[in-house]
Short mmCIF file of C-alpha atoms in Angstrom, two decimals:
data_model
loop_
_atom_site.label_atom_id
_atom_site.label_comp_id
_atom_site.label_asym_id
_atom_site.label_seq_id
_atom_site.Cartn_x
_atom_site.Cartn_y
_atom_site.Cartn_z
CA MET A 1 104.60 73.82 96.37
CA ASN A 2 106.63 76.53 97.97
CA ALA A 3 106.62 77.59 101.74
CA TRP A 4 107.40 81.23 101.89
CA VAL A 5 109.25 81.54 104.57
CA LEU A 6 109.78 84.35 106.54
CA SER A 7 112.79 86.08 107.25
CA SER A 8 114.38 88.00 109.78
CA ALA A 9 114.49 90.96 108.20
CA PHE A 10 111.34 92.77 109.06
CA PRO A 11 110.37 96.66 108.47
CA ALA A 12 110.72 99.03 111.62
CA CYS A 13 106.67 99.10 112.75
CA PRO A 14 105.55 102.13 113.71
CA ALA A 15 104.29 103.52 117.17
CA HIS A 16 101.05 105.72 116.87
CA SER A 17 102.62 108.77 116.73
CA THR A 18 103.29 111.40 113.99
CA ALA A 19 106.82 109.82 113.60
CA VAL A 20 107.88 108.59 109.88
CA SER A 21 109.62 104.85 109.95
CA SER A 22 111.58 103.14 107.74
CA PRO A 23 110.61 102.09 104.60
CA THR A 24 108.99 98.59 103.63
CA PRO A 25 112.00 96.56 102.08
CA THR A 26 111.23 96.65 98.75
CA VAL A 27 112.66 94.26 95.83
CA ASN A 28 112.82 95.65 92.05
CA VAL A 29 114.16 92.80 90.29
CA CYS A 30 113.21 89.46 90.22
CA SER A 31 114.74 87.05 91.95
CA SER A 32 115.38 83.38 90.99
CA SER A 33 113.46 80.88 93.44
CA GLN A 34 116.23 78.98 95.19
CA VAL A 35 113.27 75.89 95.41
CA ALA A 36 110.95 75.19 92.78
CA PHE A 37 107.58 75.52 92.29
CA HIS A 38 106.85 71.83 90.97
CA HIS A 39 103.65 69.42 91.79
CA HIS A 40 102.78 66.19 89.98
CA ASP A 41 99.08 68.16 89.79
CA ASN A 42 100.05 71.25 89.72
CA PRO A 43 97.48 73.64 88.63
CA PHE A 44 98.61 76.58 87.45
CA VAL A 45 99.39 76.77 83.86
CA PRO A 46 103.85 76.81 82.60
CA GLU A 47 103.80 80.95 82.15
CA VAL A 48 102.58 81.07 85.98
CA VAL A 49 104.67 78.64 87.45
CA LYS A 50 107.80 80.64 85.99
CA ALA A 51 106.67 83.62 87.63
CA VAL A 52 105.55 82.10 91.31
CA ASP A 53 109.12 80.56 90.60
CA SER A 54 110.64 84.41 90.06
CA LEU A 55 108.60 85.96 93.12
CA ASN A 56 110.39 84.07 95.99
CA SER A 57 111.97 87.09 97.37
CA GLU A 58 108.57 89.47 96.49
CA PHE A 59 106.24 86.91 98.52
CA GLN A 60 108.71 86.39 101.78
CA ALA A 61 109.31 90.60 101.59
CA VAL A 62 105.10 90.60 101.54
CA ASP A 63 105.22 88.32 104.35
CA ASN A 64 107.17 90.88 106.24
CA LEU A 65 105.44 94.08 106.22
CA VAL A 66 101.51 91.16 106.72
CA ALA A 67 103.79 90.45 110.13
CA CYS A 68 104.73 94.19 110.96
CA ASN A 69 101.05 95.35 109.95
CA THR A 70 99.59 92.77 112.00
CA THR A 71 101.33 94.00 115.10
CA ARG A 72 100.23 97.60 114.79
CA VAL A 73 96.60 95.85 114.40
CA LEU A 74 97.08 94.03 117.71
CA ARG A 75 98.28 96.65 119.64
CA ALA A 76 95.54 98.69 118.93
CA PHE A 77 92.99 96.55 119.35
CA ARG A 78 94.56 96.14 122.68
CA THR A 79 94.91 99.97 123.65
CA ALA A 80 90.39 99.57 122.87
CA ARG A 81 90.30 96.92 124.75
CA VAL A 82 88.62 95.22 122.57
CA GLY A 83 86.12 92.32 123.66
CA SER A 84 83.71 90.38 122.36
CA HIS A 85 80.69 92.63 124.16
CA TYR A 86 81.17 95.19 121.56
CA PHE A 87 80.04 92.81 119.01
CA GLY A 88 76.07 93.34 119.14
CA GLY A 89 74.12 95.59 117.53
CA SER A 90 71.84 98.16 117.84
CA THR A 91 68.41 99.59 116.57
CA GLY A 92 66.69 102.69 116.14
CA TYR A 93 69.40 105.77 117.00
CA GLY A 94 71.59 103.48 117.92
CA HIS A 95 72.24 104.69 121.69
CA ASP A 96 72.54 101.27 123.39
CA GLU A 97 75.42 100.05 121.34
CA ALA A 98 77.68 99.20 124.84
CA GLY A 99 80.59 101.31 123.10
CA GLY A 100 81.93 99.39 120.35
CA ARG A 101 81.50 102.29 117.90
CA GLU A 102 83.70 104.26 119.95
CA ALA A 103 86.13 101.42 120.23
CA LEU A 104 86.45 100.73 116.54
CA ASP A 105 87.14 104.37 115.95
CA GLN A 106 89.57 104.05 118.21
CA ALA A 107 91.58 101.39 117.37
CA PHE A 108 90.92 102.46 113.68
CA ALA A 109 92.80 105.72 114.59
CA HIS A 110 95.62 104.10 116.55
CA ILE A 111 96.28 102.08 113.47
CA VAL A 112 95.91 105.01 111.00
CA GLY A 113 98.39 106.74 113.30
CA SER A 114 95.07 110.09 113.79
CA GLU A 115 93.62 111.83 116.47
CA SER A 116 90.04 110.55 115.65
CA ALA A 117 88.06 108.73 113.47
CA ILE A 118 84.76 108.11 112.73
CA VAL A 119 84.36 103.61 110.77
CA ARG A 120 80.33 103.38 110.30
CA SER A 121 78.58 101.37 108.13
CA GLN A 122 76.15 104.65 106.78
CA PHE A 123 79.16 105.05 104.81
CA PHE A 124 77.97 103.28 101.33
CA SER A 125 81.30 103.93 99.54
CA GLY A 126 84.61 105.22 99.64
CA THR A 127 83.20 108.44 97.45
CA HIS A 128 80.47 109.29 100.10
CA ALA A 129 83.44 109.30 102.59
CA ILE A 130 85.76 111.39 100.84
CA THR A 131 82.03 113.44 99.79
CA CYS A 132 82.02 114.27 103.55
CA ALA A 133 85.49 115.21 104.44
CA LEU A 134 84.99 117.74 101.70
CA PHE A 135 81.98 119.12 102.18
CA ALA A 136 82.90 119.28 105.70
CA ILE A 137 85.69 121.58 105.40
CA LEU A 138 84.90 123.11 101.74
CA ARG A 139 82.33 126.90 101.77
CA PRO A 140 81.36 129.17 98.96
CA GLY A 141 84.77 131.40 97.90
CA ASP A 142 87.28 127.94 98.96
CA GLU A 143 89.68 126.32 95.77
CA LEU A 144 89.53 122.97 96.42
CA LEU A 145 93.04 121.69 94.39
CA ALA A 146 93.66 118.34 92.79
CA VAL A 147 97.33 117.40 93.24
CA VAL A 148 97.71 114.35 91.29
CA GLY A 149 96.33 114.89 88.34
CA ALA A 150 92.42 113.71 87.78
CA PRO A 151 90.22 112.39 90.27
CA TYR A 152 88.72 108.83 90.30
CA ASP A 153 85.31 108.94 88.04
CA THR A 154 83.14 109.46 90.22
CA LEU A 155 84.65 112.01 92.52
CA GLU A 156 83.71 114.37 89.00
CA GLU A 157 80.22 114.96 89.46
CA VAL A 158 80.68 115.24 93.09
CA ILE A 159 83.43 118.06 92.73
CA GLY A 160 81.36 119.78 89.79
CA LYS A 161 84.21 118.79 86.86
CA ARG A 162 80.56 116.94 85.50
CA ASP A 163 77.71 118.42 85.34
CA SER A 164 75.74 117.12 88.09
CA HIS A 165 72.70 118.74 86.73
CA GLY A 166 72.17 121.07 89.88
CA LEU A 167 72.12 117.93 92.41
CA GLY A 168 74.48 119.66 95.18
CA SER A 169 78.27 119.26 93.56
CA LEU A 170 80.63 121.28 95.46
CA LYS A 171 80.55 124.16 92.34
CA ASP A 172 76.98 124.42 92.64
CA PHE A 173 78.13 125.87 96.25
CA GLY A 174 80.75 128.08 94.87
CA VAL A 175 83.78 125.93 95.78
CA GLU A 176 86.48 126.17 92.57
CA TYR A 177 88.13 123.60 91.32
CA ARG A 178 91.94 123.00 90.34
CA GLU A 179 94.01 120.80 89.02
CA LEU A 180 97.82 119.88 88.61
CA PRO A 181 98.29 117.51 85.43
CA LEU A 182 100.46 114.95 85.54
CA ALA A 183 104.14 115.27 84.37
CA GLU A 184 105.52 113.27 81.43
CA GLY A 185 105.75 109.58 83.11
CA GLY A 186 102.49 109.43 84.76
CA ARG A 187 104.11 110.92 87.89
CA LEU A 188 102.91 113.75 90.13
CA ASP A 189 104.20 116.71 88.66
CA TRP A 190 106.61 117.88 91.28
CA ASP A 191 108.00 121.29 90.01
CA ALA A 192 104.09 122.41 89.84
CA LEU A 193 103.31 121.87 92.59
CA MET A 194 106.26 124.28 94.03
CA GLY A 195 103.85 126.73 93.22
CA ALA A 196 100.67 125.32 92.85
CA VAL A 197 99.12 126.14 96.06
CA LYS A 198 97.58 130.00 96.40
CA PRO A 199 96.54 131.96 99.90
CA TYR A 200 92.99 130.93 98.72
CA THR A 201 93.44 127.32 98.84
CA LYS A 202 91.28 126.00 101.61
CA CYS A 203 91.69 122.09 100.37
CA ALA A 204 94.76 120.31 98.54
CA LEU A 205 93.75 116.40 97.38
CA ILE A 206 95.87 113.80 97.07
CA GLN A 207 94.46 110.69 95.86
CA ARG A 208 97.13 107.75 96.47
CA SER A 209 95.90 105.24 93.94
CA CYS A 210 96.22 105.60 90.34
CA GLY A 211 92.54 105.64 89.82
CA TYR A 212 91.75 104.90 85.81
CA SER A 213 94.80 106.51 85.28
CA TRP A 214 98.14 105.23 84.20
CA ARG A 215 100.52 106.38 86.20
CA GLN A 216 102.40 105.09 89.50
CA SER A 217 100.44 105.18 92.95
CA LEU A 218 101.82 107.26 95.32
CA SER A 219 103.99 106.05 98.44
CA VAL A 220 103.40 107.48 101.91
CA ASN A 221 106.24 108.99 101.61
CA GLU A 222 105.99 111.05 98.34
CA ILE A 223 102.30 111.78 99.71
CA GLY A 224 104.48 113.31 102.88
CA LYS A 225 107.10 115.23 100.68
CA ALA A 226 103.25 116.51 98.85
CA ILE A 227 102.14 117.72 102.11
CA LYS A 228 105.68 119.62 103.42
CA MET A 229 105.01 121.58 99.73
CA ILE A 230 101.82 122.06 100.12
CA LYS A 231 102.47 123.49 103.87
CA VAL A 232 105.06 125.94 103.27
CA GLN A 233 102.77 127.45 100.76
CA ASN A 234 100.15 127.93 102.29
CA PRO A 235 100.13 126.69 106.00
CA SER A 236 96.42 126.53 106.11
CA CYS A 237 96.05 124.87 103.77
CA LEU A 238 93.68 121.29 104.19
CA VAL A 239 95.53 118.29 103.00
CA ILE A 240 92.84 115.23 101.82
CA VAL A 241 93.96 111.74 100.96
CA ASP A 242 91.49 109.62 98.82
CA ASN A 243 93.07 106.57 100.62
CA CYS A 244 91.38 103.88 98.62
CA TYR A 245 92.93 100.70 98.40
CA GLY A 246 96.14 102.14 100.12
CA GLU A 247 95.53 101.00 103.17
CA PHE A 248 98.01 98.67 104.83
CA VAL A 249 100.15 98.23 101.30
CA GLU A 250 102.78 100.14 103.78
CA ASN A 251 103.31 100.19 107.20
CA ILE A 252 102.45 103.54 107.71
CA GLU A 253 99.54 105.60 106.54
CA PRO A 254 99.00 109.04 105.72
CA PRO A 255 97.80 111.12 108.90
CA MET A 256 101.64 109.51 110.11
CA VAL A 257 103.09 111.93 107.58
CA GLY A 258 101.27 115.15 108.03
CA ALA A 259 97.16 114.27 106.33
CA ASP A 260 94.69 116.30 107.47
CA LEU A 261 92.07 113.72 106.52
CA ILE A 262 92.03 110.40 104.89
CA ALA A 263 89.02 108.79 104.30
CA GLY A 264 88.17 105.61 101.82
CA SER A 265 85.42 102.20 101.95
CA LEU A 266 85.21 99.10 104.24
CA ILE A 267 84.26 96.85 101.15
CA LYS A 268 88.12 97.99 99.61
CA ASN A 269 90.99 96.81 102.67
CA PRO A 270 90.12 97.90 106.06
CA GLY A 271 87.24 95.91 105.68
CA GLY A 272 89.61 92.63 105.26
CA THR A 273 87.07 91.07 102.68
CA ILE A 274 84.12 90.31 105.13
CA ALA A 275 83.40 93.79 106.10
CA PRO A 276 79.69 94.06 104.18
CA CYS A 277 79.69 98.03 103.84
CA GLY A 278 80.86 100.73 105.24
CA GLY A 279 83.59 103.72 104.97
CA TYR A 280 85.54 106.18 107.66
CA VAL A 281 87.32 109.24 107.66
CA ALA A 282 90.00 109.58 110.22
CA GLY A 283 92.46 112.31 110.57
CA ARG A 284 92.15 115.74 112.86
CA ARG A 285 89.57 115.61 115.81
CA SER A 286 87.69 119.21 114.42
CA LEU A 287 87.76 117.69 111.04
CA VAL A 288 86.67 114.38 111.86
CA GLU A 289 83.55 115.67 113.71
CA ALA A 290 83.09 118.32 110.72
CA ALA A 291 82.92 114.75 108.70
CA ALA A 292 80.41 113.59 110.95
CA ALA A 293 78.47 116.25 111.21
CA ARG A 294 78.30 116.18 107.40
CA LEU A 295 76.81 112.45 107.28
CA SER A 296 74.66 112.73 109.87
CA ALA A 297 73.50 116.70 111.32
CA PRO A 298 75.06 119.00 113.59
CA GLY A 299 74.69 118.18 116.89
CA LEU A 300 74.50 114.45 116.04
CA GLY A 301 77.79 114.06 114.67
CA LEU A 302 79.96 111.15 116.26
CA GLU A 303 76.83 110.18 118.21
CA CYS A 304 73.86 108.46 116.02
CA GLY A 305 74.12 105.75 114.04
CA SER A 306 72.87 102.16 114.54
CA THR A 307 74.51 98.99 113.46
CA PRO A 308 72.18 96.79 113.23
CA GLY A 309 72.93 92.78 113.63
CA ASN A 310 76.25 90.97 113.95
CA VAL A 311 77.89 93.85 111.70
CA MET A 312 80.41 94.95 114.18
CA ARG A 313 81.72 91.57 114.75
CA ALA A 314 82.74 91.59 111.10
CA TYR A 315 84.31 95.63 110.99
CA PHE A 316 86.25 93.78 113.91
CA GLN A 317 87.42 90.94 112.60
CA GLY A 318 88.01 92.35 108.79
CA LEU A 319 90.41 94.86 110.54
CA PHE A 320 92.05 92.07 112.03
CA LEU A 321 92.08 90.18 108.82
CA ALA A 322 93.05 93.18 106.50
CA PRO A 323 97.00 93.40 106.51
CA GLN A 324 96.88 89.47 105.46
CA MET A 325 94.54 90.07 103.04
CA VAL A 326 96.09 93.10 101.35
CA GLY A 327 98.93 90.98 101.83
CA GLU A 328 97.60 88.29 99.63
CA ALA A 329 96.20 90.89 97.03
CA ILE A 330 99.62 92.68 96.73
CA LYS A 331 100.89 89.31 95.94
CA GLY A 332 98.61 88.67 93.29
CA THR A 333 99.80 92.09 91.69
CA PHE A 334 103.35 91.04 91.19
CA LEU A 335 101.81 87.73 89.52
CA ILE A 336 99.81 89.25 87.26
CA ALA A 337 102.18 92.14 86.15
CA GLU A 338 104.76 88.96 86.16
CA VAL A 339 102.82 86.83 83.39
CA MET A 340 101.40 89.66 81.24
CA ALA A 341 104.49 91.08 80.78
CA SER A 342 105.90 88.24 80.14
CA LYS A 343 103.79 88.13 77.13
CA GLY A 344 104.09 91.76 75.86
CA TYR A 345 101.80 94.05 77.45
CA LYS A 346 102.29 97.09 79.13
CA VAL A 347 101.77 96.88 83.14
CA GLN A 348 101.61 99.77 85.85
CA PRO A 349 103.11 98.91 88.01
CA LEU A 350 105.82 96.92 86.14
CA PRO A 351 107.09 93.51 87.40
CA CYS A 352 109.01 93.11 91.20
CA VAL A 353 108.56 96.96 91.58
CA VAL A 354 107.25 97.81 94.79
CA ARG A 355 103.59 98.59 95.62
CA HIS A 356 101.88 101.38 97.04
CA ASP A 357 97.76 99.87 96.48
CA ILE A 358 96.78 97.01 95.49
CA VAL A 359 95.97 97.73 92.29
CA GLN A 360 97.57 96.05 89.35
CA ALA A 361 96.68 97.51 85.88
CA VAL A 362 97.20 95.60 82.13
CA GLN A 363 96.88 97.66 79.06
CA LEU A 364 94.61 95.74 76.22
CA GLY A 365 94.83 97.25 73.63
CA ASN A 366 91.63 96.88 72.23
CA ARG A 367 87.87 96.26 73.07
CA GLU A 368 87.59 92.71 72.79
CA ARG A 369 90.35 91.55 74.73
CA LEU A 370 89.59 93.81 77.74
CA LEU A 371 85.50 92.06 77.58
CA ALA A 372 87.60 88.47 77.34
CA PHE A 373 89.94 89.35 80.11
CA CYS A 374 87.02 90.53 82.80
CA GLU A 375 84.50 87.61 80.85
CA ALA A 376 87.58 85.42 82.28
CA VAL A 377 87.45 86.70 85.50
CA GLN A 378 84.13 86.27 86.10
CA ARG A 379 83.85 82.88 84.90
CA SER A 380 87.25 82.01 87.69
CA SER A 381 84.34 83.83 90.38
CA PRO A 382 83.20 81.78 93.11
CA VAL A 383 80.05 83.75 92.87
CA GLY A 384 78.18 84.45 89.71
CA SER A 385 80.20 82.18 87.91
CA PHE A 386 77.47 81.16 85.47
CA THR A 387 77.17 84.94 84.69
CA LYS A 388 78.95 87.09 81.45
CA PRO A 389 79.71 90.87 82.43
CA VAL A 390 78.66 93.07 79.69
CA ALA A 391 79.65 96.75 79.43
CA GLY A 392 77.45 99.71 80.53
CA ARG A 393 76.80 102.85 81.66
CA THR A 394 77.59 102.83 85.78
CA PRO A 395 76.21 105.90 88.02
CA GLY A 396 79.27 107.87 88.86
CA TYR A 397 81.50 106.57 86.26
CA ALA A 398 81.80 109.01 82.46
CA SER A 399 82.21 106.12 80.03
CA GLU A 400 81.55 102.97 79.64
CA VAL A 401 82.74 100.39 82.02
CA ILE A 402 82.96 96.59 82.64
CA PHE A 403 83.43 94.56 86.31
CA ALA A 404 84.36 91.22 87.15
CA ASP A 405 83.21 90.75 90.62
CA GLY A 406 81.92 87.37 91.37
CA THR A 407 82.59 88.28 95.02
CA PHE A 408 80.56 87.22 98.44
CA ILE A 409 80.40 91.17 99.17
CA ASP A 410 78.78 93.08 96.30
CA GLY A 411 81.74 95.73 94.92
CA SER A 412 84.05 94.11 97.39
CA THR A 413 87.60 95.17 95.64
CA SER A 414 89.30 93.52 98.47
CA GLU A 415 87.81 90.10 97.17
CA LEU A 416 88.85 89.12 93.84
CA SER A 417 87.75 91.82 90.98
CA CYS A 418 88.67 94.14 87.70
CA ASP A 419 87.36 96.09 85.95
CA GLY A 420 87.41 98.97 83.58
CA PRO A 421 86.55 101.40 81.51
CA LEU A 422 85.90 101.23 77.56
CA ARG A 423 87.87 103.29 75.99
CA ASP A 424 91.37 103.71 74.76
CA PRO A 425 94.16 102.25 75.52
CA PHE A 426 91.47 99.58 77.10
CA THR A 427 93.12 98.87 80.22
CA VAL A 428 92.10 96.32 83.25
CA PHE A 429 92.41 97.16 86.22
CA CYS A 430 92.81 94.50 89.13
CA GLN A 431 92.35 94.47 92.57
CA GLY A 432 92.90 92.24 95.46
CA GLY A 433 92.00 88.55 96.10
CA THR A 434 92.22 86.89 98.79
CA HIS A 435 95.13 84.26 97.90
CA TRP A 436 97.35 84.95 95.49
CA THR A 437 96.51 81.57 94.30
CA GLN A 438 93.25 83.00 92.94
CA TRP A 439 94.69 85.12 90.85
CA GLY A 440 97.58 82.28 89.74
CA LEU A 441 94.09 80.13 88.77
CA VAL A 442 92.94 83.43 86.83
CA LEU A 443 95.64 84.06 84.82
CA GLY A 444 95.35 80.30 83.49
CA GLU A 445 91.89 80.86 81.61
CA ILE A 446 92.75 84.33 80.91
CA LEU A 447 95.97 83.79 78.58
CA LYS A 448 93.20 81.27 77.01
CA VAL A 449 91.50 83.72 75.70
CA ILE A 450 93.79 86.63 75.02
#
């Protein structure tokens, strides 16, 4: 196998500030590897071998990114003086947790470049964390503006775009909602955004990842550009970024370019594949405290909440591992795109284009291929390989969805997984992978059945 050599051209590592650093070096054209990928007992099918041979430069660039982001994490851990005495759990109210919560919050805020953060097991999904952030900010009569088309399916009932049956959506509480459709080609409509923000627009929601849309995910610099356009029109409009799937994919995060709040899940990128549950909100201190009050209660905020057992150790260790795990997932997206495009399938992002999240979408064209793809992924998973994923209705989703996630942490998309809504054009969305070779093996199984 190739030994991926770390290039000396490291991307700039941002300090803990709001300054925007140079973007990670990007490679837009596939290059030929100088060293062929060959082995007498090669476990990969020829299509994967050929793809790996062409991705040497892309993989080197990812290794540089991992080194940069690991430096950022280590700097944050040193600043927070992380020690093993922070790894113990707590019970009841969680008053006797020995400072671990505070150190974890401080380290996380340092990493993402924010004033404050709340990282908690009590957030049970990214949607939950985003919901706490939205309800912390919005009041009756306010308007929420979704900047990049429709939000992820699971936010539709939170917003009231889809009927929540009176269970307490933002619409139920008198919050108005508006969204900017995507421009042609699936991009943010910059021309429409220039005049979209009104005096009564209290909050703009920017979804960093593509979600279930066939569009390019936003770079952090594009998010910064959008924030500037929003603030020029209404300086008091707050900007929340749904940061799911985007953490550590670049060497900067949205608070470094002006985002007021970001939110996401710990069983995605920042959990490093070992965080068993949880989520986070980070940003301006007053807004983080408001989100904490929505998670708990006014007056309790950041001060309560037990974390039983060995979870705190998993959070610290997972956060340390996250840059490496994200790097392997990014390599997996390059490999999926290269192989599937070579077979004539439409892919998003395109092969060898710089990544802004860990999601690789592939249009499969019909229901049968989507099911077969997910079944092949499940058969190749370390957990539940003997099970067959079945499409069905899932809470929070607008249509039938199929999931393949033979993962050690239930629902962990930082581990290798894929899913897709059963609707035209029957697109599968692939995420995660603790090592790119996982996808190399899985793709061999996929090519047998589609």
